[in-house]
């Protein structure tokens, strides 16, 4: 099996590459990544270059994508601009990477008859009220809120159209909020851990009652492999691990696990259009394909993640100053 992993030196993509490297020792992996601010080639350190090859290039580069796809069996497509706050400041790169990038991949897999798994997000469904008894399912209508989630929704709809109109062999997964090693310091959990390490106070948007449904990134990887190997062509699978927590609780837990007073954080400007709650019902993936998450103890997973950031100062430190300078401009 020869697979292309787009976005494979970003957070979830690189965790997936490490996972596949261990789980499928006979697979050849080609990472296609543009090395944007979010990509770091060091994320592949320690992997045998005979098995994992990095091609630095853009998913919008049709000639490059065509050539690579012709020579592989499947594409797992992670590459995207991924941060809501950035999409509110400058939406354009989101249209390019998330929409045109996905279109370019689709045209190549269509031409060469190759398998595609498209990685998407629960944010395409918009948000839920805090007391809504229902969670997102594969049948929830699309209702994205931010430029980021709108472009992800657009990319999903392109994949569905290419399946129906051209018979492309694709599956889609929509996953909830991931946490774990190699996540950029712009995102909630690594931002607060590294703020505390650097002697500053965590920053909570608004009141902090917003709920996210946390899943360890390794559980996301196992779900993707399951869908890639056993998923029904044309189907969508929701990926989640029943990890709903409000942001205030998450920040207080990080402070506690790092030996600080749990109330030592600041309230900062809220995110415009801030989604209130995400929650995933992953029954279909569990019952039809037999998947189950392993990292169900959030506190233990968070503690390991804190330890990883403490041990990998050289990995995150170069990104930290520029990230905080950006947040200072928006009052976040
Ligand atoms: P990330 O920002 O950490 O990494 C994205 C990677 O894609 C980077 O390595 C970047 O260099 C690369 N990239 C961006 N645009 C590219 C382009 N045009 N061509 C080639 N490479 C490009 O993102 P992440 O958090 O790892 O998210 C990966 C995927 O998973 C995204 O599609 C995202 O929408 C989806 N997702 C993320 C989460 C989450 O909690 N982070 C949850 C569900 C789904
Ligand atoms: O739900 C899946 C999505 O999860 C993915 O599609 C996105 O790619 C990923 O970035 C993530 O989106 P969120 O916007 O939920 O993640 P973020 O880490 O930016 O923020 C999580 C919550 O924490 C959100 O309610 C905003 C809040 N927040 C964020 C930051 C950075 C804070 O309170 N303080 C902060 O400093």
Tab-separated table of C-alpha atoms and ligand atoms in Angstrom:
chain	number	residue	atom	x	y	z
A	1	UNK	CA	0.000	0.000	0.000
A	2	UNK	CA	1.386	3.412	-0.978
A	3	UNK	CA	-0.459	6.344	0.549
A	4	UNK	CA	-0.239	10.111	0.290
A	5	UNK	CA	-0.905	12.002	3.517
A	6	UNK	CA	-1.583	15.655	2.760
A	7	UNK	CA	-0.881	18.006	5.663
A	8	UNK	CA	1.228	15.209	7.171
A	9	UNK	CA	3.578	17.495	9.113
A	10	UNK	CA	0.725	19.370	10.807
A	11	UNK	CA	-0.769	18.341	14.154
A	12	UNK	CA	-3.211	15.544	13.326
A	13	UNK	CA	-1.539	14.555	10.040
A	14	UNK	CA	1.814	13.897	11.701
A	15	UNK	CA	0.200	11.948	14.543
A	16	UNK	CA	-1.517	9.859	11.844
A	17	UNK	CA	1.792	9.259	10.033
A	18	UNK	CA	3.398	8.038	13.294
A	19	UNK	CA	0.368	5.819	13.919
A	20	UNK	CA	0.388	4.243	10.456
A	21	UNK	CA	4.161	3.830	10.608
A	22	UNK	CA	3.683	1.595	13.673
A	23	UNK	CA	0.406	-0.107	12.717
A	24	UNK	CA	1.127	-0.841	9.033
A	25	UNK	CA	4.875	-1.531	8.784
A	26	UNK	CA	4.624	-2.534	5.098
A	27	UNK	CA	3.021	0.742	3.929
A	28	UNK	CA	4.942	3.451	2.073
A	29	UNK	CA	3.925	6.963	3.115
A	30	UNK	CA	4.389	10.137	1.078
A	31	UNK	CA	3.629	13.332	2.961
A	32	UNK	CA	2.563	16.267	0.798
A	33	UNK	CA	2.757	19.458	2.833
A	34	UNK	CA	3.259	23.126	1.962
A	35	UNK	CA	5.041	23.789	5.292
A	36	UNK	CA	2.830	26.748	6.180
A	37	UNK	CA	3.268	28.355	9.630
A	38	UNK	CA	1.405	25.259	10.964
A	39	UNK	CA	3.665	22.620	9.428
A	40	UNK	CA	6.926	21.441	10.975
A	41	UNK	CA	9.180	18.904	9.264
A	42	UNK	CA	10.615	17.940	12.665
A	43	UNK	CA	7.293	16.209	13.365
A	44	UNK	CA	8.574	13.311	11.234
A	45	UNK	CA	11.917	13.081	13.052
A	46	UNK	CA	12.990	9.534	13.834
A	47	UNK	CA	10.941	7.909	11.043
A	48	UNK	CA	12.822	5.882	8.402
A	49	UNK	CA	13.143	8.029	5.264
A	50	UNK	CA	12.895	4.908	3.109
A	51	UNK	CA	9.317	4.487	4.332
A	52	UNK	CA	8.220	8.093	4.882
A	53	UNK	CA	9.036	10.675	2.227
A	54	UNK	CA	8.244	14.398	2.581
A	55	UNK	CA	7.313	16.280	-0.599
A	56	UNK	CA	7.154	20.018	0.093
A	57	UNK	CA	4.375	21.302	-2.127
A	58	UNK	CA	0.867	22.734	-2.254
A	59	UNK	CA	-2.357	20.768	-2.708
A	60	UNK	CA	-3.431	23.508	-5.152
A	61	UNK	CA	-0.517	22.581	-7.470
A	62	UNK	CA	-2.447	20.426	-9.976
A	63	UNK	CA	0.605	19.168	-11.856
A	64	UNK	CA	2.393	18.014	-8.697
A	65	UNK	CA	-0.758	16.464	-7.207
A	66	UNK	CA	-1.538	14.617	-10.455
A	67	UNK	CA	1.970	13.159	-10.637
A	68	UNK	CA	1.931	11.992	-7.002
A	69	UNK	CA	-1.590	10.532	-7.110
A	70	UNK	CA	-0.765	8.546	-10.275
A	71	UNK	CA	1.961	6.765	-8.319
A	72	UNK	CA	0.008	5.924	-5.113
A	73	UNK	CA	-2.988	3.791	-4.057
A	74	UNK	CA	-4.808	6.207	-1.741
A	75	UNK	CA	-4.853	9.764	-0.429
A	76	UNK	CA	-5.665	10.713	3.174
A	77	UNK	CA	-6.396	14.418	2.940
A	78	UNK	CA	-5.688	16.479	6.073
A	79	UNK	CA	-4.120	19.599	4.497
A	80	UNK	CA	-6.128	22.679	5.404
A	81	UNK	CA	-5.957	26.015	7.098
A	82	UNK	CA	-7.339	24.920	10.469
A	83	UNK	CA	-7.670	27.830	12.903
A	84	UNK	CA	-10.960	29.693	13.359
A	85	UNK	CA	-9.351	32.844	14.766
A	86	UNK	CA	-7.080	33.149	11.719
A	87	UNK	CA	-10.047	32.712	9.395
A	88	UNK	CA	-11.740	35.691	11.056
A	89	UNK	CA	-8.681	37.881	10.420
A	90	UNK	CA	-7.874	36.724	6.868
A	91	UNK	CA	-10.242	34.232	5.201
A	92	UNK	CA	-8.518	34.038	1.797
A	93	UNK	CA	-5.949	31.272	2.541
A	94	UNK	CA	-8.871	29.151	3.789
A	95	UNK	CA	-10.590	29.379	0.409
A	96	UNK	CA	-7.381	28.398	-1.362
A	97	UNK	CA	-6.231	25.471	0.794
A	98	UNK	CA	-9.579	24.119	1.931
A	99	UNK	CA	-11.659	24.550	-1.230
A	100	UNK	CA	-9.238	24.712	-4.175
A	101	UNK	CA	-6.828	22.274	-2.508
A	102	UNK	CA	-9.593	19.687	-2.049
A	103	UNK	CA	-10.865	20.267	-5.601
A	104	UNK	CA	-7.355	19.631	-6.933
A	105	UNK	CA	-7.043	16.371	-4.990
A	106	UNK	CA	-10.496	15.289	-6.189
A	107	UNK	CA	-9.630	15.864	-9.841
A	108	UNK	CA	-6.466	13.775	-9.490
A	109	UNK	CA	-8.147	10.825	-7.731
A	110	UNK	CA	-10.943	10.975	-10.301
A	111	UNK	CA	-8.512	10.853	-13.227
A	112	UNK	CA	-6.437	8.001	-11.777
A	113	UNK	CA	-9.243	6.049	-10.070
A	114	UNK	CA	-7.635	6.189	-6.623
A	115	UNK	CA	-9.142	5.937	-3.112
A	116	UNK	CA	-9.604	9.141	-1.083
A	117	UNK	CA	-10.357	9.691	2.587
A	118	UNK	CA	-11.248	13.298	3.329
A	119	UNK	CA	-10.701	14.629	6.863
A	120	UNK	CA	-13.276	17.096	8.089
A	121	UNK	CA	-14.667	18.600	11.250
A	122	UNK	CA	-17.809	18.631	13.390
A	123	UNK	CA	-17.899	22.418	12.926
A	124	UNK	CA	-19.617	21.997	9.551
A	125	UNK	CA	-22.821	21.346	11.538
A	126	UNK	CA	-22.724	24.716	13.331
A	127	UNK	CA	-23.358	24.597	17.068
A	128	UNK	CA	-25.776	23.172	19.632
A	129	UNK	CA	-27.516	24.808	22.591
A	130	UNK	CA	-25.988	23.832	25.937
A	131	UNK	CA	-29.149	21.939	26.929
A	132	UNK	CA	-29.886	20.338	23.531
A	133	UNK	CA	-30.409	16.599	24.202
A	134	UNK	CA	-29.309	15.752	20.633
A	135	UNK	CA	-25.756	15.451	19.377
A	136	UNK	CA	-24.479	15.812	15.792
A	137	UNK	CA	-25.083	12.756	13.609
A	138	UNK	CA	-24.370	11.973	9.950
A	139	UNK	CA	-27.867	13.382	9.208
A	140	UNK	CA	-27.473	16.796	10.878
A	141	UNK	CA	-27.860	19.589	8.272
A	142	UNK	CA	-24.788	21.674	7.462
A	143	UNK	CA	-24.815	25.121	9.125
A	144	UNK	CA	-21.235	26.431	9.459
A	145	UNK	CA	-20.496	29.638	11.395
A	146	UNK	CA	-16.935	30.807	10.613
A	147	UNK	CA	-15.003	31.222	7.359
A	148	UNK	CA	-12.960	28.183	8.462
A	149	UNK	CA	-15.978	25.933	8.996
A	150	UNK	CA	-17.695	27.258	5.859
A	151	UNK	CA	-14.694	26.277	3.726
A	152	UNK	CA	-14.528	22.854	5.382
A	153	UNK	CA	-18.257	22.416	4.688
A	154	UNK	CA	-17.611	23.435	1.077
A	155	UNK	CA	-14.833	20.885	0.765
A	156	UNK	CA	-17.090	18.109	2.131
A	157	UNK	CA	-19.799	18.994	-0.374
A	158	UNK	CA	-17.278	18.865	-3.220
A	159	UNK	CA	-16.263	15.362	-2.120
A	160	UNK	CA	-19.923	14.254	-1.994
A	161	UNK	CA	-20.551	15.688	-5.464
A	162	UNK	CA	-17.471	13.976	-6.928
A	163	UNK	CA	-18.637	10.656	-5.441
A	164	UNK	CA	-22.115	10.998	-6.883
A	165	UNK	CA	-21.347	12.587	-10.247
A	166	UNK	CA	-18.020	10.948	-11.095
A	167	UNK	CA	-17.984	7.775	-8.980
A	168	UNK	CA	-14.919	8.849	-7.016
A	169	UNK	CA	-14.114	6.280	-4.279
A	170	UNK	CA	-14.155	8.574	-1.298
A	171	UNK	CA	-15.169	8.530	2.351
A	172	UNK	CA	-15.437	11.495	4.737
A	173	UNK	CA	-14.945	11.753	8.487
A	174	UNK	CA	-16.055	14.668	10.668
A	175	UNK	CA	-14.217	14.676	13.977
A	176	UNK	CA	-14.480	16.717	17.168
A	177	UNK	CA	-11.706	18.727	18.893
A	178	UNK	CA	-8.393	16.863	19.015
A	179	UNK	CA	-5.696	17.192	21.664
A	180	UNK	CA	-2.268	15.602	22.088
A	181	UNK	CA	1.358	16.146	21.070
A	182	UNK	CA	2.481	18.338	18.128
A	183	UNK	CA	-0.515	20.722	18.306
A	184	UNK	CA	0.291	24.325	17.371
A	185	UNK	CA	0.447	26.779	20.302
A	186	UNK	CA	-2.341	28.877	18.763
A	187	UNK	CA	-4.932	26.271	19.851
A	188	UNK	CA	-6.681	26.277	23.269
A	189	UNK	CA	-4.855	23.502	25.147
A	190	UNK	CA	-1.236	24.059	24.007
A	191	UNK	CA	-1.662	27.818	24.306
A	192	UNK	CA	-2.597	27.614	27.984
A	193	UNK	CA	0.058	24.990	28.837
A	194	UNK	CA	2.807	27.085	27.237
A	195	UNK	CA	1.518	30.330	28.783
A	196	UNK	CA	1.833	28.712	32.220
A	197	UNK	CA	5.302	27.306	31.408
A	198	UNK	CA	6.379	30.834	30.405
A	199	UNK	CA	5.007	32.300	33.656
A	200	UNK	CA	1.856	33.948	32.281
A	201	UNK	CA	-1.851	33.385	32.982
A	202	UNK	CA	-4.175	31.337	30.703
A	203	UNK	CA	-6.667	33.271	28.533
A	204	UNK	CA	-10.329	32.279	28.462
A	205	UNK	CA	-12.542	33.661	25.674
A	206	UNK	CA	-15.756	35.255	26.989
A	207	UNK	CA	-17.418	33.457	29.875
A	208	UNK	CA	-15.866	30.088	29.027
A	209	UNK	CA	-19.165	28.209	29.015
A	210	UNK	CA	-18.571	27.056	25.412
A	211	UNK	CA	-18.319	23.279	25.180
A	212	UNK	CA	-15.947	21.254	23.018
A	213	UNK	CA	-16.026	17.447	22.632
A	214	UNK	CA	-12.400	16.394	23.200
A	215	UNK	CA	-10.777	13.333	21.613
A	216	UNK	CA	-7.157	12.235	21.831
A	217	UNK	CA	-5.513	12.525	18.433
A	218	UNK	CA	-4.426	8.860	18.492
A	219	UNK	CA	-8.094	7.836	18.722
A	220	UNK	CA	-8.748	10.033	15.675
A	221	UNK	CA	-5.918	8.213	13.856
A	222	UNK	CA	-7.354	4.778	14.665
A	223	UNK	CA	-10.758	5.934	13.423
A	224	UNK	CA	-9.297	7.147	10.122
A	225	UNK	CA	-7.433	3.883	9.535
A	226	UNK	CA	-10.628	1.951	10.285
A	227	UNK	CA	-12.618	4.010	7.767
A	228	UNK	CA	-9.860	3.852	5.153
A	229	UNK	CA	-9.820	0.048	5.347
A	230	UNK	CA	-13.454	-0.810	6.125
A	231	UNK	CA	-15.545	2.288	5.328
A	232	UNK	CA	-18.323	2.199	2.743
A	233	UNK	CA	-17.501	4.288	-0.335
A	234	UNK	CA	-19.533	7.496	-0.410
A	235	UNK	CA	-20.301	7.390	3.317
A	236	UNK	CA	-19.637	9.923	6.053
A	237	UNK	CA	-18.578	8.861	9.573
A	238	UNK	CA	-18.637	11.045	12.668
A	239	UNK	CA	-15.680	10.568	15.037
A	240	UNK	CA	-15.940	11.423	18.738
A	241	UNK	CA	-15.206	9.984	22.167
A	242	UNK	CA	-17.925	11.487	24.433
A	243	UNK	CA	-15.457	14.082	25.736
A	244	UNK	CA	-17.666	17.140	26.280
A	245	UNK	CA	-16.094	19.772	28.569
A	246	UNK	CA	-16.600	23.517	28.808
A	247	UNK	CA	-13.541	25.709	28.250
A	248	UNK	CA	-13.514	27.008	31.814
A	249	UNK	CA	-13.274	23.435	33.149
A	250	UNK	CA	-10.440	22.621	30.720
A	251	UNK	CA	-8.402	25.680	31.736
A	252	UNK	CA	-8.991	25.029	35.448
A	253	UNK	CA	-7.881	21.402	35.010
A	254	UNK	CA	-4.692	22.450	33.186
A	255	UNK	CA	-3.880	24.881	36.008
A	256	UNK	CA	-4.521	22.190	38.629
A	257	UNK	CA	-2.404	19.578	36.810
A	258	UNK	CA	0.428	22.123	36.530
A	259	UNK	CA	0.362	22.826	40.266
A	260	UNK	CA	-1.266	26.277	40.033
A	261	UNK	CA	-4.338	27.832	41.584
A	262	UNK	CA	-7.262	26.826	39.288
A	263	UNK	CA	-8.651	30.380	39.319
A	264	UNK	CA	-5.404	31.994	38.070
A	265	UNK	CA	-6.609	32.818	34.534
A	266	UNK	CA	-7.881	35.916	32.681
A	267	UNK	CA	-11.082	36.480	30.730
A	268	UNK	CA	-10.251	38.020	27.328
A	269	UNK	CA	-12.273	39.159	24.282
A	270	UNK	CA	-14.716	36.587	23.003
A	271	UNK	CA	-14.427	35.130	19.479
A	272	UNK	CA	-16.919	36.774	17.065
A	273	UNK	CA	-19.638	34.270	16.136
A	274	UNK	CA	-18.250	31.873	18.772
A	275	UNK	CA	-19.911	28.434	18.464
A	276	UNK	CA	-21.465	27.442	21.811
A	277	UNK	CA	-21.283	23.673	21.814
A	278	UNK	CA	-20.159	20.733	19.704
A	279	UNK	CA	-21.099	17.131	20.542
A	280	UNK	CA	-20.648	14.028	18.417
A	281	UNK	CA	-22.734	10.883	18.227
A	282	UNK	CA	-20.300	8.308	16.812
A	283	UNK	CA	-22.704	5.352	16.942
A	284	UNK	CA	-22.409	4.631	13.205
A	285	UNK	CA	-18.616	4.297	13.292
A	286	UNK	CA	-18.777	2.144	16.430
A	287	UNK	CA	-21.572	-0.196	15.345
A	288	UNK	CA	-20.927	-0.509	11.593
A	289	UNK	CA	-17.115	-0.556	11.638
A	290	UNK	CA	-16.387	-1.702	15.216
A	291	UNK	CA	-14.241	1.309	16.201
A	292	UNK	CA	-13.823	2.383	19.831
A	293	UNK	CA	-11.615	5.051	21.413
A	294	UNK	CA	-8.849	3.991	23.834
A	295	UNK	CA	-7.946	7.310	25.479
A	296	UNK	CA	-11.176	7.819	27.403
A	297	UNK	CA	-9.576	9.310	30.555
A	298	UNK	CA	-9.323	13.002	29.605
A	299	UNK	CA	-7.385	13.989	32.723
A	300	UNK	CA	-4.727	11.311	32.079
A	301	UNK	CA	-4.468	12.317	28.385
A	302	UNK	CA	-4.169	15.967	29.347
A	303	UNK	CA	-1.441	15.174	31.874
A	304	UNK	CA	0.560	13.316	29.181
A	305	UNK	CA	0.056	16.269	26.827
A	306	UNK	CA	1.317	18.714	29.475
A	307	UNK	CA	4.377	16.485	30.001
A	308	UNK	CA	5.004	16.463	26.233
A	309	UNK	CA	5.006	20.273	26.032
A	310	UNK	CA	7.266	20.476	29.099
A	311	UNK	CA	9.719	18.053	27.444
A	312	UNK	CA	9.582	19.653	23.991
A	313	UNK	CA	10.264	23.307	24.661
A	314	UNK	CA	12.493	23.558	21.547
A	315	UNK	CA	9.624	22.344	19.366
A	316	UNK	CA	7.048	24.985	20.376
A	317	UNK	CA	9.174	27.925	21.533
A	318	UNK	CA	9.952	29.287	18.019
A	319	UNK	CA	6.189	29.650	17.276
A	320	UNK	CA	5.206	31.150	20.596
A	321	UNK	CA	6.145	34.818	20.314
A	322	UNK	CA	4.568	35.379	16.891
A	323	UNK	CA	1.383	33.600	18.014
A	324	UNK	CA	0.991	35.768	21.112
A	325	UNK	CA	1.764	38.926	19.097
A	326	UNK	CA	-1.157	38.031	16.792
A	327	UNK	CA	-3.474	37.443	19.759
A	328	UNK	CA	-2.427	40.725	21.382
A	329	UNK	CA	-3.729	42.600	18.306
A	330	UNK	CA	-7.232	41.086	18.623
A	331	UNK	CA	-7.438	41.346	22.419
A	332	UNK	CA	-7.368	37.569	22.785
B	1	LIG	P1	-2.746	22.026	11.324
B	1	LIG	O1	-3.014	23.467	11.047
B	1	LIG	O2	-1.984	21.660	12.548
B	1	LIG	O3	-1.963	21.380	10.085
B	1	LIG	C1	-2.327	21.616	8.770
B	1	LIG	C2	-1.183	21.125	7.877
B	1	LIG	O4	-1.593	21.297	6.516
B	1	LIG	C3	0.112	21.919	8.049
B	1	LIG	O5	1.213	21.024	8.081
B	1	LIG	C4	0.170	22.809	6.825
B	1	LIG	O6	1.500	23.132	6.417
B	1	LIG	C5	-0.545	21.955	5.793
B	1	LIG	N1	-1.199	22.725	4.722
B	1	LIG	C6	-2.078	23.746	4.855
B	1	LIG	N2	-2.467	24.175	3.629
B	1	LIG	C7	-1.818	23.394	2.726
B	1	LIG	C8	-1.830	23.337	1.306
B	1	LIG	N3	-2.558	24.152	0.564
B	1	LIG	N4	-1.048	22.394	0.695
B	1	LIG	C9	-0.312	21.545	1.439
B	1	LIG	N5	-0.250	21.560	2.773
B	1	LIG	C10	-0.999	22.480	3.412
B	1	LIG	O7	-4.162	21.321	11.276
B	1	LIG	P2	-4.734	20.091	12.133
B	1	LIG	O8	-5.311	20.614	13.388
B	1	LIG	O9	-3.720	19.007	12.156
B	1	LIG	O10	-5.965	19.668	11.182
B	1	LIG	C11	-5.773	18.750	10.121
B	1	LIG	C12	-7.092	18.462	9.452
B	1	LIG	O11	-8.010	17.931	10.410
B	1	LIG	C13	-7.775	19.698	8.868
B	1	LIG	O12	-8.392	19.317	7.668
B	1	LIG	C14	-8.821	20.076	9.917
B	1	LIG	O13	-9.902	20.740	9.323
B	1	LIG	C15	-9.208	18.707	10.426
B	1	LIG	N6	-9.731	18.656	11.794
B	1	LIG	C16	-9.028	19.210	12.831
B	1	LIG	C17	-9.484	19.075	14.144
B	1	LIG	C18	-8.710	19.645	15.325
B	1	LIG	O14	-9.188	19.552	16.449
B	1	LIG	N7	-7.533	20.223	15.132
B	1	LIG	C19	-10.677	18.381	14.374
B	1	LIG	C20	-11.382	17.836	13.289
B	1	LIG	C21	-10.879	17.967	12.011
B	2	LIG	O1	-14.279	20.934	16.439
B	2	LIG	C1	-13.187	20.660	15.634
B	2	LIG	C2	-12.352	21.903	15.464
B	2	LIG	O2	-11.646	22.094	16.682
B	2	LIG	C3	-11.394	21.820	14.294
B	2	LIG	O3	-12.131	21.760	13.105
B	2	LIG	C4	-10.449	23.020	14.249
B	2	LIG	O4	-9.478	22.838	13.233
B	2	LIG	C5	-9.754	23.137	15.588
B	2	LIG	O5	-8.934	24.296	15.619
B	2	LIG	C6	-10.778	23.202	16.719
B	2	LIG	O6	-11.559	24.429	16.625
B	2	LIG	P1	-11.915	25.308	17.926
B	2	LIG	O7	-12.163	26.691	17.471
B	2	LIG	O8	-12.925	24.610	18.743
B	2	LIG	O9	-10.496	25.181	18.684
B	2	LIG	P2	-9.602	26.239	19.497
B	2	LIG	O10	-8.494	25.450	20.134
B	2	LIG	O11	-9.224	27.420	18.695
B	2	LIG	O12	-10.584	26.725	20.641
B	2	LIG	C7	-11.256	25.805	21.491
B	2	LIG	C8	-12.192	26.596	22.384
B	2	LIG	O13	-11.424	27.387	23.305
B	2	LIG	C9	-13.073	27.598	21.642
B	2	LIG	O14	-14.331	27.641	22.265
B	2	LIG	C10	-12.346	28.944	21.816
B	2	LIG	C11	-11.683	28.786	23.175
B	2	LIG	N1	-10.372	29.456	23.384
B	2	LIG	C12	-9.410	29.323	22.439
B	2	LIG	C13	-8.176	29.884	22.619
B	2	LIG	C14	-7.084	29.758	21.588
B	2	LIG	C15	-10.141	30.137	24.577
B	2	LIG	O15	-11.020	30.250	25.465
B	2	LIG	N2	-8.905	30.673	24.763
B	2	LIG	C16	-7.908	30.593	23.842
B	2	LIG	O16	-6.809	31.125	24.082
